[in-house]
mmCIF file of C-alpha atoms in Angstrom:
data_model
loop_
_atom_site.group_PDB
_atom_site.id
_atom_site.type_symbol
_atom_site.label_atom_id
_atom_site.label_comp_id
_atom_site.label_asym_id
_atom_site.label_seq_id
_atom_site.Cartn_x
_atom_site.Cartn_y
_atom_site.Cartn_z
ATOM 1 C CA UNK A 824 -54.443 29.465 56.922
ATOM 2 C CA UNK A 825 -53.218 30.638 60.301
ATOM 3 C CA UNK A 826 -55.696 28.288 62.074
ATOM 4 C CA UNK A 827 -54.291 25.442 60.084
ATOM 5 C CA UNK A 828 -50.757 26.228 61.069
ATOM 6 C CA UNK A 829 -51.651 26.522 64.725
ATOM 7 C CA UNK A 830 -53.528 23.164 64.595
ATOM 8 C CA UNK A 831 -50.496 21.565 62.841
ATOM 9 C CA UNK A 832 -48.066 22.848 65.517
ATOM 10 C CA UNK A 833 -50.345 21.605 68.293
ATOM 11 C CA UNK A 834 -50.586 18.219 66.679
ATOM 12 C CA UNK A 835 -46.809 18.015 66.312
ATOM 13 C CA UNK A 836 -46.398 18.981 70.009
ATOM 14 C CA UNK A 837 -48.877 16.256 71.051
ATOM 15 C CA UNK A 838 -47.052 13.701 68.885
ATOM 16 C CA UNK A 839 -43.677 14.732 70.329
ATOM 17 C CA UNK A 840 -45.090 14.414 73.873
ATOM 18 C CA UNK A 841 -46.435 10.856 73.056
ATOM 19 C CA UNK A 842 -43.082 9.945 71.589
ATOM 20 C CA UNK A 843 -41.179 11.231 74.585
ATOM 21 C CA UNK A 844 -43.458 9.347 76.970
ATOM 22 C CA UNK A 845 -43.202 6.216 74.839
ATOM 23 C CA UNK A 846 -39.398 6.368 74.909
ATOM 24 C CA UNK A 847 -39.395 6.924 78.668
ATOM 25 C CA UNK A 848 -41.672 3.953 79.100
ATOM 26 C CA UNK A 849 -39.592 1.751 76.725
ATOM 27 C CA UNK A 850 -36.393 2.573 78.637
ATOM 28 C CA UNK A 851 -37.896 2.770 82.069
ATOM 29 C CA UNK A 852 -35.468 0.439 83.652
ATOM 30 C CA UNK A 853 -32.533 2.531 82.451
ATOM 31 C CA UNK A 854 -34.179 5.670 83.934
ATOM 32 C CA UNK A 855 -34.613 3.810 87.172
ATOM 33 C CA UNK A 856 -30.980 3.116 87.274
ATOM 34 C CA UNK A 857 -30.287 6.770 86.594
ATOM 35 C CA UNK A 858 -32.719 7.957 89.344
ATOM 36 C CA UNK A 859 -30.300 7.497 92.456
ATOM 37 C CA UNK A 860 -27.630 9.587 90.836
ATOM 38 C CA UNK A 861 -30.177 12.212 89.764
ATOM 39 C CA UNK A 862 -31.628 12.437 93.285
ATOM 40 C CA UNK A 863 -28.101 12.647 94.698
ATOM 41 C CA UNK A 864 -27.189 15.674 92.555
ATOM 42 C CA UNK A 865 -30.511 17.426 93.338
ATOM 43 C CA UNK A 866 -30.289 16.844 97.043
ATOM 44 C CA UNK A 867 -26.599 17.413 97.709
ATOM 45 C CA UNK A 868 -25.567 19.709 94.826
ATOM 46 C CA UNK A 869 -28.430 21.856 93.701
ATOM 47 C CA UNK A 870 -30.659 22.313 96.727
ATOM 48 C CA UNK A 871 -27.752 23.491 98.915
ATOM 49 C CA UNK A 872 -27.195 26.349 96.363
ATOM 50 C CA UNK A 873 -29.940 28.148 98.221
ATOM 51 C CA UNK A 874 -27.510 28.565 101.043
ATOM 52 C CA UNK A 875 -25.299 30.875 98.905
ATOM 53 C CA UNK A 876 -27.607 33.711 99.958
ATOM 54 C CA UNK A 877 -25.615 33.708 103.200
ATOM 55 C CA UNK A 878 -22.687 35.211 101.313
ATOM 56 C CA UNK A 879 -24.757 38.391 100.907
ATOM 57 C CA UNK A 880 -25.974 38.513 104.445
ATOM 58 C CA UNK A 881 -24.758 39.147 107.947
ATOM 59 C CA UNK A 882 -25.993 35.732 108.738
ATOM 60 C CA UNK A 883 -27.006 34.636 112.229
ATOM 61 C CA UNK A 884 -28.008 31.114 113.000
ATOM 62 C CA UNK A 885 -30.617 32.459 115.403
ATOM 63 C CA UNK A 886 -32.210 34.771 112.887
ATOM 64 C CA UNK A 887 -32.056 32.393 109.968
ATOM 65 C CA UNK A 888 -31.966 33.044 106.205
ATOM 66 C CA UNK A 889 -35.054 35.203 106.084
ATOM 67 C CA UNK A 890 -34.346 37.510 109.013
ATOM 68 C CA UNK A 891 -30.587 37.973 108.734
ATOM 69 C CA UNK A 892 -29.468 41.445 107.634
ATOM 70 C CA UNK A 893 -28.701 41.936 103.986
ATOM 71 C CA UNK A 894 -25.192 43.368 103.382
ATOM 72 C CA UNK A 895 -24.664 42.962 99.639
ATOM 73 C CA UNK A 896 -21.004 42.635 98.661
ATOM 74 C CA UNK A 897 -19.534 43.511 101.976
ATOM 75 C CA UNK A 898 -18.351 39.992 102.659
ATOM 76 C CA UNK A 899 -16.595 39.855 99.323
ATOM 77 C CA UNK A 900 -14.788 43.145 100.109
ATOM 78 C CA UNK A 901 -13.508 41.602 103.335
ATOM 79 C CA UNK A 902 -11.887 38.752 101.288
ATOM 80 C CA UNK A 903 -9.586 41.256 99.537
ATOM 81 C CA UNK A 904 -9.010 43.435 102.535
ATOM 82 C CA UNK A 905 -7.787 40.558 104.724
ATOM 83 C CA UNK A 906 -4.100 40.817 105.637
ATOM 84 C CA UNK A 907 -3.648 37.053 105.492
ATOM 85 C CA UNK A 908 -5.080 36.601 101.972
ATOM 86 C CA UNK A 909 -1.761 36.966 100.082
ATOM 87 C CA UNK A 910 0.116 34.350 102.247
ATOM 88 C CA UNK A 911 -2.849 31.904 102.171
ATOM 89 C CA UNK A 912 -3.317 32.294 98.402
ATOM 90 C CA UNK A 913 0.430 31.771 97.761
ATOM 91 C CA UNK A 914 0.399 28.657 99.896
ATOM 92 C CA UNK A 915 -2.595 27.197 98.041
ATOM 93 C CA UNK A 916 -1.207 27.972 94.563
ATOM 94 C CA UNK A 917 2.302 26.700 95.417
ATOM 95 C CA UNK A 918 0.908 23.433 96.752
ATOM 96 C CA UNK A 919 -1.423 22.895 93.915
ATOM 97 C CA UNK A 920 1.201 23.555 91.251
ATOM 98 C CA UNK A 921 3.475 21.123 93.009
ATOM 99 C CA UNK A 922 0.610 18.657 92.792
ATOM 100 C CA UNK A 923 0.145 19.394 89.011
ATOM 101 C CA UNK A 924 3.957 19.002 88.496
ATOM 102 C CA UNK A 925 4.539 15.887 90.535
ATOM 103 C CA UNK A 926 1.327 14.095 91.739
ATOM 104 C CA UNK A 927 -0.580 14.377 88.435
ATOM 105 C CA UNK A 928 2.191 12.813 86.198
ATOM 106 C CA UNK A 929 2.694 10.068 88.804
ATOM 107 C CA UNK A 930 -0.562 8.431 87.706
ATOM 108 C CA UNK A 931 0.523 8.567 84.076
ATOM 109 C CA UNK A 932 3.908 7.109 84.791
ATOM 110 C CA UNK A 933 2.345 4.300 86.895
ATOM 111 C CA UNK A 934 -0.124 3.439 84.175
ATOM 112 C CA UNK A 935 2.692 3.261 81.570
ATOM 113 C CA UNK A 936 4.735 1.061 83.778
ATOM 114 C CA UNK A 937 1.822 -1.281 84.471
ATOM 115 C CA UNK A 938 0.987 -1.456 80.788
ATOM 116 C CA UNK A 939 4.435 -2.782 80.093
ATOM 117 C CA UNK A 940 4.103 -5.652 82.559
ATOM 118 C CA UNK A 941 3.466 -8.896 80.655
ATOM 119 C CA UNK A 942 2.964 -11.344 83.521
ATOM 120 C CA UNK A 943 -0.768 -11.072 84.215
ATOM 121 C CA UNK A 944 -0.729 -12.376 87.724
ATOM 122 C CA UNK A 945 2.052 -10.072 88.827
ATOM 123 C CA UNK A 946 0.361 -7.143 86.997
ATOM 124 C CA UNK A 947 -2.967 -7.592 88.738
ATOM 125 C CA UNK A 948 -1.261 -8.070 92.108
ATOM 126 C CA UNK A 949 0.607 -4.819 91.661
ATOM 127 C CA UNK A 950 -2.558 -3.012 90.549
ATOM 128 C CA UNK A 951 -4.498 -4.261 93.607
ATOM 129 C CA UNK A 952 -1.627 -3.158 95.915
ATOM 130 C CA UNK A 953 -1.420 0.383 94.446
ATOM 131 C CA UNK A 954 -5.203 0.897 94.416
ATOM 132 C CA UNK A 955 -5.677 0.031 98.050
ATOM 133 C CA UNK A 956 -4.275 3.268 99.529
ATOM 134 C CA UNK A 957 -7.121 5.260 97.870
ATOM 135 C CA UNK A 958 -9.570 3.584 100.278
ATOM 136 C CA UNK A 959 -7.497 4.365 103.339
ATOM 137 C CA UNK A 960 -8.717 7.449 105.278
ATOM 138 C CA UNK A 961 -6.477 10.421 105.757
ATOM 139 C CA UNK A 962 -6.449 9.955 109.476
ATOM 140 C CA UNK A 963 -4.776 6.582 108.977
ATOM 141 C CA UNK A 964 -2.405 7.940 106.368
ATOM 142 C CA UNK A 965 -1.278 10.827 108.610
ATOM 143 C CA UNK A 966 -1.010 8.471 111.566
ATOM 144 C CA UNK A 967 1.449 6.334 109.549
ATOM 145 C CA UNK A 968 3.372 9.461 108.580
ATOM 146 C CA UNK A 969 3.581 10.477 112.231
ATOM 147 C CA UNK A 970 4.715 7.034 113.245
ATOM 148 C CA UNK A 971 7.488 6.964 110.602
ATOM 149 C CA UNK A 972 8.773 10.533 110.711
ATOM 150 C CA UNK A 973 8.320 11.793 114.328
ATOM 151 C CA UNK A 974 11.386 12.711 116.304
ATOM 152 C CA UNK A 975 11.520 9.178 117.773
ATOM 153 C CA UNK A 976 9.961 7.482 114.744
ATOM 154 C CA UNK A 977 11.460 4.729 112.575
ATOM 155 C CA UNK A 978 13.191 6.997 110.083
ATOM 156 C CA UNK A 979 14.863 9.212 112.699
ATOM 157 C CA UNK A 980 15.814 6.176 114.767
ATOM 158 C CA UNK A 981 17.528 4.733 111.727
ATOM 159 C CA UNK A 982 19.394 8.049 111.089
ATOM 160 C CA UNK A 983 20.544 8.070 114.596
ATOM 161 C CA UNK A 984 21.653 4.497 114.364
ATOM 162 C CA UNK A 985 23.892 5.240 111.322
ATOM 163 C CA UNK A 986 25.316 8.354 112.999
ATOM 164 C CA UNK A 987 23.360 10.924 111.064
ATOM 165 C CA UNK A 988 21.520 13.929 112.702
ATOM 166 C CA UNK A 989 17.744 13.697 113.100
ATOM 167 C CA UNK A 990 15.431 15.655 110.837
ATOM 168 C CA UNK A 991 12.402 17.496 112.116
ATOM 169 C CA UNK A 992 10.034 16.358 109.322
ATOM 170 C CA UNK A 993 6.809 17.239 111.031
ATOM 171 C CA UNK A 994 7.824 20.673 112.431
ATOM 172 C CA UNK A 995 9.840 21.951 109.524
ATOM 173 C CA UNK A 996 8.474 24.602 107.081
ATOM 174 C CA UNK A 997 10.713 23.212 104.413
ATOM 175 C CA UNK A 998 9.304 19.668 104.632
ATOM 176 C CA UNK A 999 5.601 20.438 105.024
ATOM 177 C CA UNK A 1000 4.659 20.873 101.311
ATOM 178 C CA UNK A 1001 6.818 17.892 100.029
ATOM 179 C CA UNK A 1002 5.249 15.635 102.645
ATOM 180 C CA UNK A 1003 1.675 16.716 101.482
ATOM 181 C CA UNK A 1004 2.632 15.953 97.841
ATOM 182 C CA UNK A 1005 4.321 12.693 98.683
ATOM 183 C CA UNK A 1006 1.225 11.600 100.742
ATOM 184 C CA UNK A 1007 -1.074 12.337 97.718
ATOM 185 C CA UNK A 1008 1.270 10.446 95.373
ATOM 186 C CA UNK A 1009 1.243 7.420 97.623
ATOM 187 C CA UNK A 1010 -2.471 7.511 98.215
ATOM 188 C CA UNK A 1011 -4.001 8.550 94.850
ATOM 189 C CA UNK A 1012 -1.553 7.572 92.085
ATOM 190 C CA UNK A 1013 -2.836 4.021 91.790
ATOM 191 C CA UNK A 1014 -6.414 5.198 91.647
ATOM 192 C CA UNK A 1015 -5.678 7.880 89.032
ATOM 193 C CA UNK A 1016 -3.806 5.375 86.853
ATOM 194 C CA UNK A 1017 -7.088 3.521 86.236
ATOM 195 C CA UNK A 1018 -8.340 6.092 83.791
ATOM 196 C CA UNK A 1019 -5.024 6.156 81.934
ATOM 197 C CA UNK A 1020 -4.895 2.396 81.800
ATOM 198 C CA UNK A 1021 -8.407 2.403 80.231
ATOM 199 C CA UNK A 1022 -7.298 4.936 77.656
ATOM 200 C CA UNK A 1023 -4.238 2.819 76.867
ATOM 201 C CA UNK A 1024 -6.493 -0.198 76.374
ATOM 202 C CA UNK A 1025 -8.376 1.689 73.664
ATOM 203 C CA UNK A 1026 -5.248 2.188 71.500
ATOM 204 C CA UNK A 1027 -5.218 0.030 68.326
ATOM 205 C CA UNK A 1028 -2.741 -2.801 68.944
ATOM 206 C CA UNK A 1029 -1.910 -2.913 65.224
ATOM 207 C CA UNK A 1030 0.107 0.322 65.808
ATOM 208 C CA UNK A 1031 2.430 -1.480 68.201
ATOM 209 C CA UNK A 1032 2.816 -4.395 65.785
ATOM 210 C CA UNK A 1033 3.621 -1.980 62.954
ATOM 211 C CA UNK A 1034 6.117 -0.183 65.099
ATOM 212 C CA UNK A 1035 7.837 -3.430 66.091
ATOM 213 C CA UNK A 1036 8.178 -4.453 62.417
ATOM 214 C CA UNK A 1037 9.940 -1.058 61.902
ATOM 215 C CA UNK A 1038 12.360 -1.803 64.641
ATOM 216 C CA UNK A 1039 10.945 0.461 67.304
ATOM 217 C CA UNK A 1040 12.100 -0.164 70.906
ATOM 218 C CA UNK A 1041 9.884 -0.238 73.881
ATOM 219 C CA UNK A 1042 10.567 3.383 74.885
ATOM 220 C CA UNK A 1043 9.924 4.549 71.309
ATOM 221 C CA UNK A 1044 6.514 2.802 71.295
ATOM 222 C CA UNK A 1045 5.693 4.518 74.578
ATOM 223 C CA UNK A 1046 6.780 7.973 73.270
ATOM 224 C CA UNK A 1047 5.294 7.780 69.728
ATOM 225 C CA UNK A 1048 2.191 5.558 70.254
ATOM 226 C CA UNK A 1049 0.996 5.284 73.875
ATOM 227 C CA UNK A 1050 1.498 8.888 74.980
ATOM 228 C CA UNK A 1051 -0.175 10.377 71.933
ATOM 229 C CA UNK A 1052 -2.910 7.866 72.193
ATOM 230 C CA UNK A 1053 -3.810 8.983 75.707
ATOM 231 C CA UNK A 1054 -3.183 12.618 75.143
ATOM 232 C CA UNK A 1055 -6.932 13.470 74.987
ATOM 233 C CA UNK A 1056 -7.549 11.882 78.399
ATOM 234 C CA UNK A 1057 -4.488 13.678 79.837
ATOM 235 C CA UNK A 1058 -5.835 16.981 78.590
ATOM 236 C CA UNK A 1059 -9.333 16.415 79.905
ATOM 237 C CA UNK A 1060 -8.116 15.477 83.430
ATOM 238 C CA UNK A 1061 -5.697 18.359 83.430
ATOM 239 C CA UNK A 1062 -8.446 20.840 82.595
ATOM 240 C CA UNK A 1063 -10.570 19.351 85.547
ATOM 241 C CA UNK A 1064 -7.523 19.624 87.780
ATOM 242 C CA UNK A 1065 -7.094 23.270 86.896
ATOM 243 C CA UNK A 1066 -10.647 23.881 87.974
ATOM 244 C CA UNK A 1067 -9.604 22.788 91.510
ATOM 245 C CA UNK A 1068 -6.485 24.915 91.602
ATOM 246 C CA UNK A 1069 -7.777 26.766 94.646
ATOM 247 C CA UNK A 1070 -8.892 23.568 96.454
ATOM 248 C CA UNK A 1071 -6.508 21.566 98.570
ATOM 249 C CA UNK A 1072 -8.957 19.765 100.772
ATOM 250 C CA UNK A 1073 -9.377 20.228 104.486
ATOM 251 C CA UNK A 1074 -8.851 16.894 106.107
ATOM 252 C CA UNK A 1075 -5.173 16.161 105.166
ATOM 253 C CA UNK A 1076 -3.981 19.792 105.773
ATOM 254 C CA UNK A 1077 -5.875 20.035 109.065
ATOM 255 C CA UNK A 1078 -4.294 16.823 110.259
ATOM 256 C CA UNK A 1079 -0.801 17.690 109.114
ATOM 257 C CA UNK A 1080 -0.526 21.394 110.114
ATOM 258 C CA UNK A 1081 0.789 22.416 113.468
ATOM 259 C CA UNK A 1082 1.548 25.639 115.335
ATOM 260 C CA UNK A 1083 5.085 25.537 113.919
ATOM 261 C CA UNK A 1084 4.000 24.961 110.263
ATOM 262 C CA UNK A 1085 0.841 27.184 110.256
ATOM 263 C CA UNK A 1086 2.537 29.924 108.171
ATOM 264 C CA UNK A 1087 3.210 27.609 105.237
ATOM 265 C CA UNK A 1088 0.400 25.169 105.891
ATOM 266 C CA UNK A 1089 -2.628 27.439 105.938
ATOM 267 C CA UNK A 1090 -4.414 27.077 102.667
ATOM 268 C CA UNK A 1091 -7.643 28.618 101.471
ATOM 269 C CA UNK A 1092 -9.672 25.617 102.614
ATOM 270 C CA UNK A 1093 -8.183 25.589 106.052
ATOM 271 C CA UNK A 1094 -8.541 29.431 106.279
ATOM 272 C CA UNK A 1095 -12.212 29.181 105.338
ATOM 273 C CA UNK A 1096 -12.735 26.360 107.878
ATOM 274 C CA UNK A 1097 -11.055 28.456 110.635
ATOM 275 C CA UNK A 1098 -13.151 31.537 109.828
ATOM 276 C CA UNK A 1099 -16.352 29.827 109.049
ATOM 277 C CA UNK A 1100 -16.475 26.973 111.687
ATOM 278 C CA UNK A 1101 -14.070 27.875 114.482
ATOM 279 C CA UNK A 1102 -15.021 31.638 114.499
ATOM 280 C CA UNK A 1103 -18.594 31.113 113.274
ATOM 281 C CA UNK A 1104 -18.299 33.637 110.490
ATOM 282 C CA UNK A 1105 -20.586 31.737 108.181
ATOM 283 C CA UNK A 1106 -21.160 34.674 105.789
ATOM 284 C CA UNK A 1107 -17.551 35.245 105.101
ATOM 285 C CA UNK A 1108 -16.783 31.518 104.687
ATOM 286 C CA UNK A 1109 -19.669 31.211 102.184
ATOM 287 C CA UNK A 1110 -18.532 34.253 100.217
ATOM 288 C CA UNK A 1111 -15.033 32.885 100.067
ATOM 289 C CA UNK A 1112 -16.357 29.478 98.877
ATOM 290 C CA UNK A 1113 -18.425 31.211 96.176
ATOM 291 C CA UNK A 1114 -15.401 33.239 95.113
ATOM 292 C CA UNK A 1115 -13.308 30.057 94.786
ATOM 293 C CA UNK A 1116 -15.987 28.317 92.773
ATOM 294 C CA UNK A 1117 -16.224 31.272 90.365
ATOM 295 C CA UNK A 1118 -12.409 31.323 89.866
ATOM 296 C CA UNK A 1119 -12.459 27.490 89.266
ATOM 297 C CA UNK A 1120 -15.283 27.897 86.659
ATOM 298 C CA UNK A 1121 -13.243 30.645 84.807
ATOM 299 C CA UNK A 1122 -10.134 28.461 84.828
ATOM 300 C CA UNK A 1123 -11.969 25.462 83.491
ATOM 301 C CA UNK A 1124 -13.532 27.563 80.653
ATOM 302 C CA UNK A 1125 -10.208 29.116 79.809
ATOM 303 C CA UNK A 1126 -8.337 25.820 79.837
ATOM 304 C CA UNK A 1127 -11.083 24.126 77.759
ATOM 305 C CA UNK A 1128 -10.886 26.847 75.189
ATOM 306 C CA UNK A 1129 -7.113 26.688 75.094
ATOM 307 C CA UNK A 1130 -7.223 22.975 74.610
ATOM 308 C CA UNK A 1131 -9.612 23.316 71.608
ATOM 309 C CA UNK A 1132 -7.333 25.887 70.107
ATOM 310 C CA UNK A 1133 -4.569 23.225 70.202
ATOM 311 C CA UNK A 1134 -6.777 20.699 68.447
ATOM 312 C CA UNK A 1135 -7.956 18.754 71.487
ATOM 313 C CA UNK A 1136 -11.555 17.808 72.253
ATOM 314 C CA UNK A 1137 -11.713 19.441 75.682
ATOM 315 C CA UNK A 1138 -14.325 18.664 78.300
ATOM 316 C CA UNK A 1139 -17.289 20.247 76.423
#
C-alpha cells in the first residue's frame, strides 16, 4: 500500500515536470521577452543585496568584504546617536508630505483636465508637451531655474523693472522647499497623469451617458463618476508613494542646495551621500540605507492593510 502511494506521488511529480516543461516550450517566445527584465532584476536588484553585509562591518575598501572587522549593530546605533538626525529627518518628511499634498494630486488634476478636452489634435499636442519634461535631466531643469530665478535672472529683472524689490529665491530658506516641489510638479505631473488617463479610459462610458440624461453637469460627472472610477489606481499609487516617504532623490537636492540653504535642504539621501561618499563612511551609509528600506517596507505594508480595511484592493 505504502509502495503504491510512493509510486503514485513520483508519477504525479514526473507528469507535473513534463507539463511544466511543455508549457515553457509552448510559450518560449513569451519567456524570451521576459528574460531581459528578469536578468535586470537579478543583476541590479538581488545580487547587490550581498553588499548589505557592509552595514554590519567596519568596512574598508582595502580589506574587502571578507577581511573587514565585524561590528554588529554598531552602525545602526550611530544613526540614532547622530546630532543631525532630527533636523535631517524633519526636512525629509516635510518635503515628502509637501510632495504628497501638492505634486501627487497635480497628476490627477492634469489627467482630469486632459480627459475633458474634446479636440483630439489639441489634446494630443498638450499631452506631448506635458510629457516632455520627464525626459529632461535634473541638471537641465536646475539650470533653467537658476537662469530664471538668480539675482540677475529674468524674474528678478522683471521685478526691478516694475519697481518691486528683488527676491533671493535660490539663497532663501523659505523658498527652498517650494522650489523643489514646483520643479517636481513641472517635470513629473505630465508623466504621472498617464496612469490616471489609462484608468479613466477604463470607465464604462454608459455611466456618463446615463448621468447626462439625468441632467448631471460636467463637474458632477467628474465628482461622481470619474474620481470614484480611478479611486483604486489613486490608492495603489499613494501606497507606493508612502513607501518612498524617506526618499527624496539625490540629484535634484544636491544641485539645488547651497551653503546658505544647507540647514533646510539636507535630506536623508543627501546626508547619506555626504557621509558615505564624501567622507568614505560606507558602513554607516549602508546601514542608513537599510534602515530607510525597512521603514519603507513597514509603511507599504501598513498602508496596504489600511486600504484593504476601507474596501480597496491594495497592492497585494
